[in-house]
Coordinates of C-alpha atoms in Angstrom, one line a residue:
X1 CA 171.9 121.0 52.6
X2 CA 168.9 122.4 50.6
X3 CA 171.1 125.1 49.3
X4 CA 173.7 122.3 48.1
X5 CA 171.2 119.9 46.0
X6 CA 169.8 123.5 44.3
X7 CA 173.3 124.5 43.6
X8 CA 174.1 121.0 41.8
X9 CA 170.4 121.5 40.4
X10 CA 171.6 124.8 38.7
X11 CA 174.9 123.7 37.5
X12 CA 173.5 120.5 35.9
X13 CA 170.9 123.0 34.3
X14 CA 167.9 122.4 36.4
X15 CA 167.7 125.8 37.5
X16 CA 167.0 125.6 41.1
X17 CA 164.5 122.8 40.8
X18 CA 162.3 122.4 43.9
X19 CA 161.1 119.4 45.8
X20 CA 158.0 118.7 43.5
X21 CA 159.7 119.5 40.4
X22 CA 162.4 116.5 42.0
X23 CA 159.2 114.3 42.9
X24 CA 158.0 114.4 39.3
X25 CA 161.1 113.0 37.7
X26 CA 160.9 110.4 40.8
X27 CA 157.6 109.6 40.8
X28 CA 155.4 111.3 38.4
X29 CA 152.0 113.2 39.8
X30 CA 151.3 111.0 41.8
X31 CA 154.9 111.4 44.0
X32 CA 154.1 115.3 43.6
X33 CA 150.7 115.1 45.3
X34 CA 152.2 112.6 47.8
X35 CA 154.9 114.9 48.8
X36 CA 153.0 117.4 49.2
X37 CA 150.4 115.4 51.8
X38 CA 153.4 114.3 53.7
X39 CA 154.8 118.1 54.0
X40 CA 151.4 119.2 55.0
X41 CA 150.9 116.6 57.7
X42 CA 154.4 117.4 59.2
X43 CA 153.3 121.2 59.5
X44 CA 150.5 120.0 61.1
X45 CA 147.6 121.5 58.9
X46 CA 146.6 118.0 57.3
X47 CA 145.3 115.3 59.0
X48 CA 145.4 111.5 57.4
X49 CA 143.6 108.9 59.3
X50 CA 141.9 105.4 57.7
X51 CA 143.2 106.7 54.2
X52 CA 141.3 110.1 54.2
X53 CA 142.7 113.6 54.2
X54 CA 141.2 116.3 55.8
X55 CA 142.3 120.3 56.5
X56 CA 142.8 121.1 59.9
X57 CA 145.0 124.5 59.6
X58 CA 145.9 127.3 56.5
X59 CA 148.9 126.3 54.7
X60 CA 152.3 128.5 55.6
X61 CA 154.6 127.8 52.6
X62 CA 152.8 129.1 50.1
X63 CA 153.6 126.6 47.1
X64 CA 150.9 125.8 44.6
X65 CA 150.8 122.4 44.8
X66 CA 150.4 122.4 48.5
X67 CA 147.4 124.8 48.5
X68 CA 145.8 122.7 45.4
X69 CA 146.0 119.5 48.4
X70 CA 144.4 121.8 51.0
X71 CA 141.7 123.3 48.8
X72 CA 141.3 119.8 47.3
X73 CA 139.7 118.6 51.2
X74 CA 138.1 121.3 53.0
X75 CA 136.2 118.3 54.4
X76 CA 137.4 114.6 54.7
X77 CA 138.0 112.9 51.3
X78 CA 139.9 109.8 50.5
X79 CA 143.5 110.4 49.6
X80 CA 143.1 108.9 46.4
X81 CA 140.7 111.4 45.2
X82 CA 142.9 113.7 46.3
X83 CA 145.4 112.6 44.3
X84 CA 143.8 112.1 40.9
X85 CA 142.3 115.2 41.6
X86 CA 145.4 117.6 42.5
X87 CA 147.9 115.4 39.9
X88 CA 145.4 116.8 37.0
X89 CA 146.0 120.4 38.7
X90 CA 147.4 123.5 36.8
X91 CA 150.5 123.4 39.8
X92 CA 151.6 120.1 38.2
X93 CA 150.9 120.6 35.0
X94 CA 153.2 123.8 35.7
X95 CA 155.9 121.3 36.8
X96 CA 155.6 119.2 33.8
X97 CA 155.7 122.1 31.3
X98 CA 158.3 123.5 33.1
X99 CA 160.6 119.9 33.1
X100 CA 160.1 119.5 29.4
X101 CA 161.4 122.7 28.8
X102 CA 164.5 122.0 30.9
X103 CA 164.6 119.0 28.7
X104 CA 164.1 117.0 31.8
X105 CA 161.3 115.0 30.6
X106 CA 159.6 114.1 27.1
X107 CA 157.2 115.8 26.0
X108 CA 154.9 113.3 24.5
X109 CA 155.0 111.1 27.1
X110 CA 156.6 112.7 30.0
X111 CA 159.2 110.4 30.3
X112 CA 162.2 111.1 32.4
X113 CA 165.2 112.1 29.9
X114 CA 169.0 110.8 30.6
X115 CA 169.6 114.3 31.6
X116 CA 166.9 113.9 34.3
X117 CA 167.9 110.8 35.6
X118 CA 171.8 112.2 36.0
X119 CA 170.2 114.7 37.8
X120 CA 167.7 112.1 40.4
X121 CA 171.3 110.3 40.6
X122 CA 173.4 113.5 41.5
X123 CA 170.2 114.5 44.3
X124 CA 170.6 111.1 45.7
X125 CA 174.3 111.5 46.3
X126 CA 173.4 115.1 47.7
X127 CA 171.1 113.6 50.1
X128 CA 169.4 117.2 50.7
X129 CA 165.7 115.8 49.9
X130 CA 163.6 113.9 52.0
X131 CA 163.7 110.6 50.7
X132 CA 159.7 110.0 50.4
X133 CA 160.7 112.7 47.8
X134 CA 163.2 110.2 45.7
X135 CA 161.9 106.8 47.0
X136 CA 157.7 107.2 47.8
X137 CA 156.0 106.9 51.1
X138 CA 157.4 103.2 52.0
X139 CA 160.4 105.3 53.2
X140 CA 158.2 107.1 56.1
X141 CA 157.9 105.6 59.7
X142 CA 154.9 103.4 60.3
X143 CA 152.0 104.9 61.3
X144 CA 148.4 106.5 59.5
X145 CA 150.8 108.7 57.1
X146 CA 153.1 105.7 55.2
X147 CA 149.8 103.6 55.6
X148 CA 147.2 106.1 54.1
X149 CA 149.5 106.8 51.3
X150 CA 150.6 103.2 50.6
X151 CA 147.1 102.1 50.4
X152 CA 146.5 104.4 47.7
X153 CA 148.9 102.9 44.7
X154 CA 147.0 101.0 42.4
X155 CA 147.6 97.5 41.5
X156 CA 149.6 97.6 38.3
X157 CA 147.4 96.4 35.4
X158 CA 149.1 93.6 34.4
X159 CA 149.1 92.0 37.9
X160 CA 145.4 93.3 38.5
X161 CA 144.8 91.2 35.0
X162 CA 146.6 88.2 36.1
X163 CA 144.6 88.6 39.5
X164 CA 141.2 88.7 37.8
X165 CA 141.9 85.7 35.8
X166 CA 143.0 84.1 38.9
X167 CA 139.9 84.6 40.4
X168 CA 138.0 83.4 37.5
X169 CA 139.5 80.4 37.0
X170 CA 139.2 79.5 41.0
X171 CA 135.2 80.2 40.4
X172 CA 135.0 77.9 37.2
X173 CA 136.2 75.2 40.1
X174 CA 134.3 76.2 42.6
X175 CA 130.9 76.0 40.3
X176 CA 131.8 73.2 38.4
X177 CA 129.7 70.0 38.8
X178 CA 131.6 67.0 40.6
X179 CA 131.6 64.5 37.3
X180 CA 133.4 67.8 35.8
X181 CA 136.3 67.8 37.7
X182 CA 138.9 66.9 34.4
X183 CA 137.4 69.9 32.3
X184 CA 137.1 72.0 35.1
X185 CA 140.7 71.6 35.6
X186 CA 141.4 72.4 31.9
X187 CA 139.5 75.5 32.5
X188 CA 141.4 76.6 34.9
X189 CA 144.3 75.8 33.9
X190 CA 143.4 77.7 30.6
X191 CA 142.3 80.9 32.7
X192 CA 145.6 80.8 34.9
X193 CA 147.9 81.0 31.9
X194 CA 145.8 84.1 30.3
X195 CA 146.3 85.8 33.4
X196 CA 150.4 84.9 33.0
X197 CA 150.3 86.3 29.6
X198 CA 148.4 89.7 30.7
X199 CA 151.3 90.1 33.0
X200 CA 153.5 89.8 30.9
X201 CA 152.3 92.6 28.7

């Protein structure tokens, strides 16, 4: 099945594209370094438990990215240290450069191009990659894996805006004397709608 999805890959003029080069257009750097933790736990040379990574073997396949992950934790670290770390890495950067020259992604921003989505679409129908690969780790079973790795994506800044207003708005209440309960009501009503708008940008 491998063999089909590079085929279409090649025809479609990804040239062979491998697994990471397939998690970039998915995911970005982040779904590169994720894959690779999740390939690296199933060998059974990484070990995720309470969202940190640790080597417990040497890494077989040989790929760059998967050696930056094991070099990145000779000794526990959280996983998303890991992944800031090893998404900055020359191995990635390699995928990038090599994606934009494939015309695969912008180069400015490193945006997926139509020609990259067609070919995410065409690997879906293939269905020769894992799907943690195409979709992120909420695809894997429960357990420490799809937990450590979920607990890792930051909160988008728009709803970690609106969340901090939130919070403000429910403190202005809380300190608020008790004769101040009309203004501290406007206040808070004022701080919730900032926090509407700064998700909406």
């Amino acid at each position: 099945m491998a063999r089909s999805w590079r085929r279409h890959a090649a025809a479609q003029g990804g040239a062979a594209l491998d697994r990471y080069a397939y998690a970039f257009l998915a995911g970005g750097r982040q779904r590169v370094v994720e894959s690779a933790v999740v390939a690296l736990t199933e060998q059974g040379v990484l070990s995720l438990r309470a969202a940190r990574l640790r080597a417990t073997g040497e890494v077989r396949s040989g790929h760059a990215v998967e050696e930056a992950v094991m070099a990145a934790c000779p000794r526990s670290r959280r996983v998303q240290e890991v992944i800031d770390r090893v998404g900055c890495s020359q191995p990635v950067d390699d995928i990038a450069r090599r994606l934009v020259r494939l015309g695969l992604l912008s180069r400015r921003r490193q945006r997926v191009t139509r020609r990259g989505r067609r070919l995410l679409v065409a690997a879906v129908a293939e269905g020769g990659l894992p799907a943690y690969v195409l979709e992120g780790p909420a695809t894997l079973p429960t357990g420490p894996v799809r937990h450590g790795l979920l607990a890792a994506h930051p909160i988008p800044d728009g709803l970690g805006r609106a969340l901090r207003s939130m919070g403000r708005a429910l403190d202005d209440r809380h300190d608020a004397p008790a004769g101040d309960t009309g203004d501290g009501g406007s206040s808070g009503g004022s701080g919730w709608g900032g926090g509407s708008g700064g998700g909406g940008d």
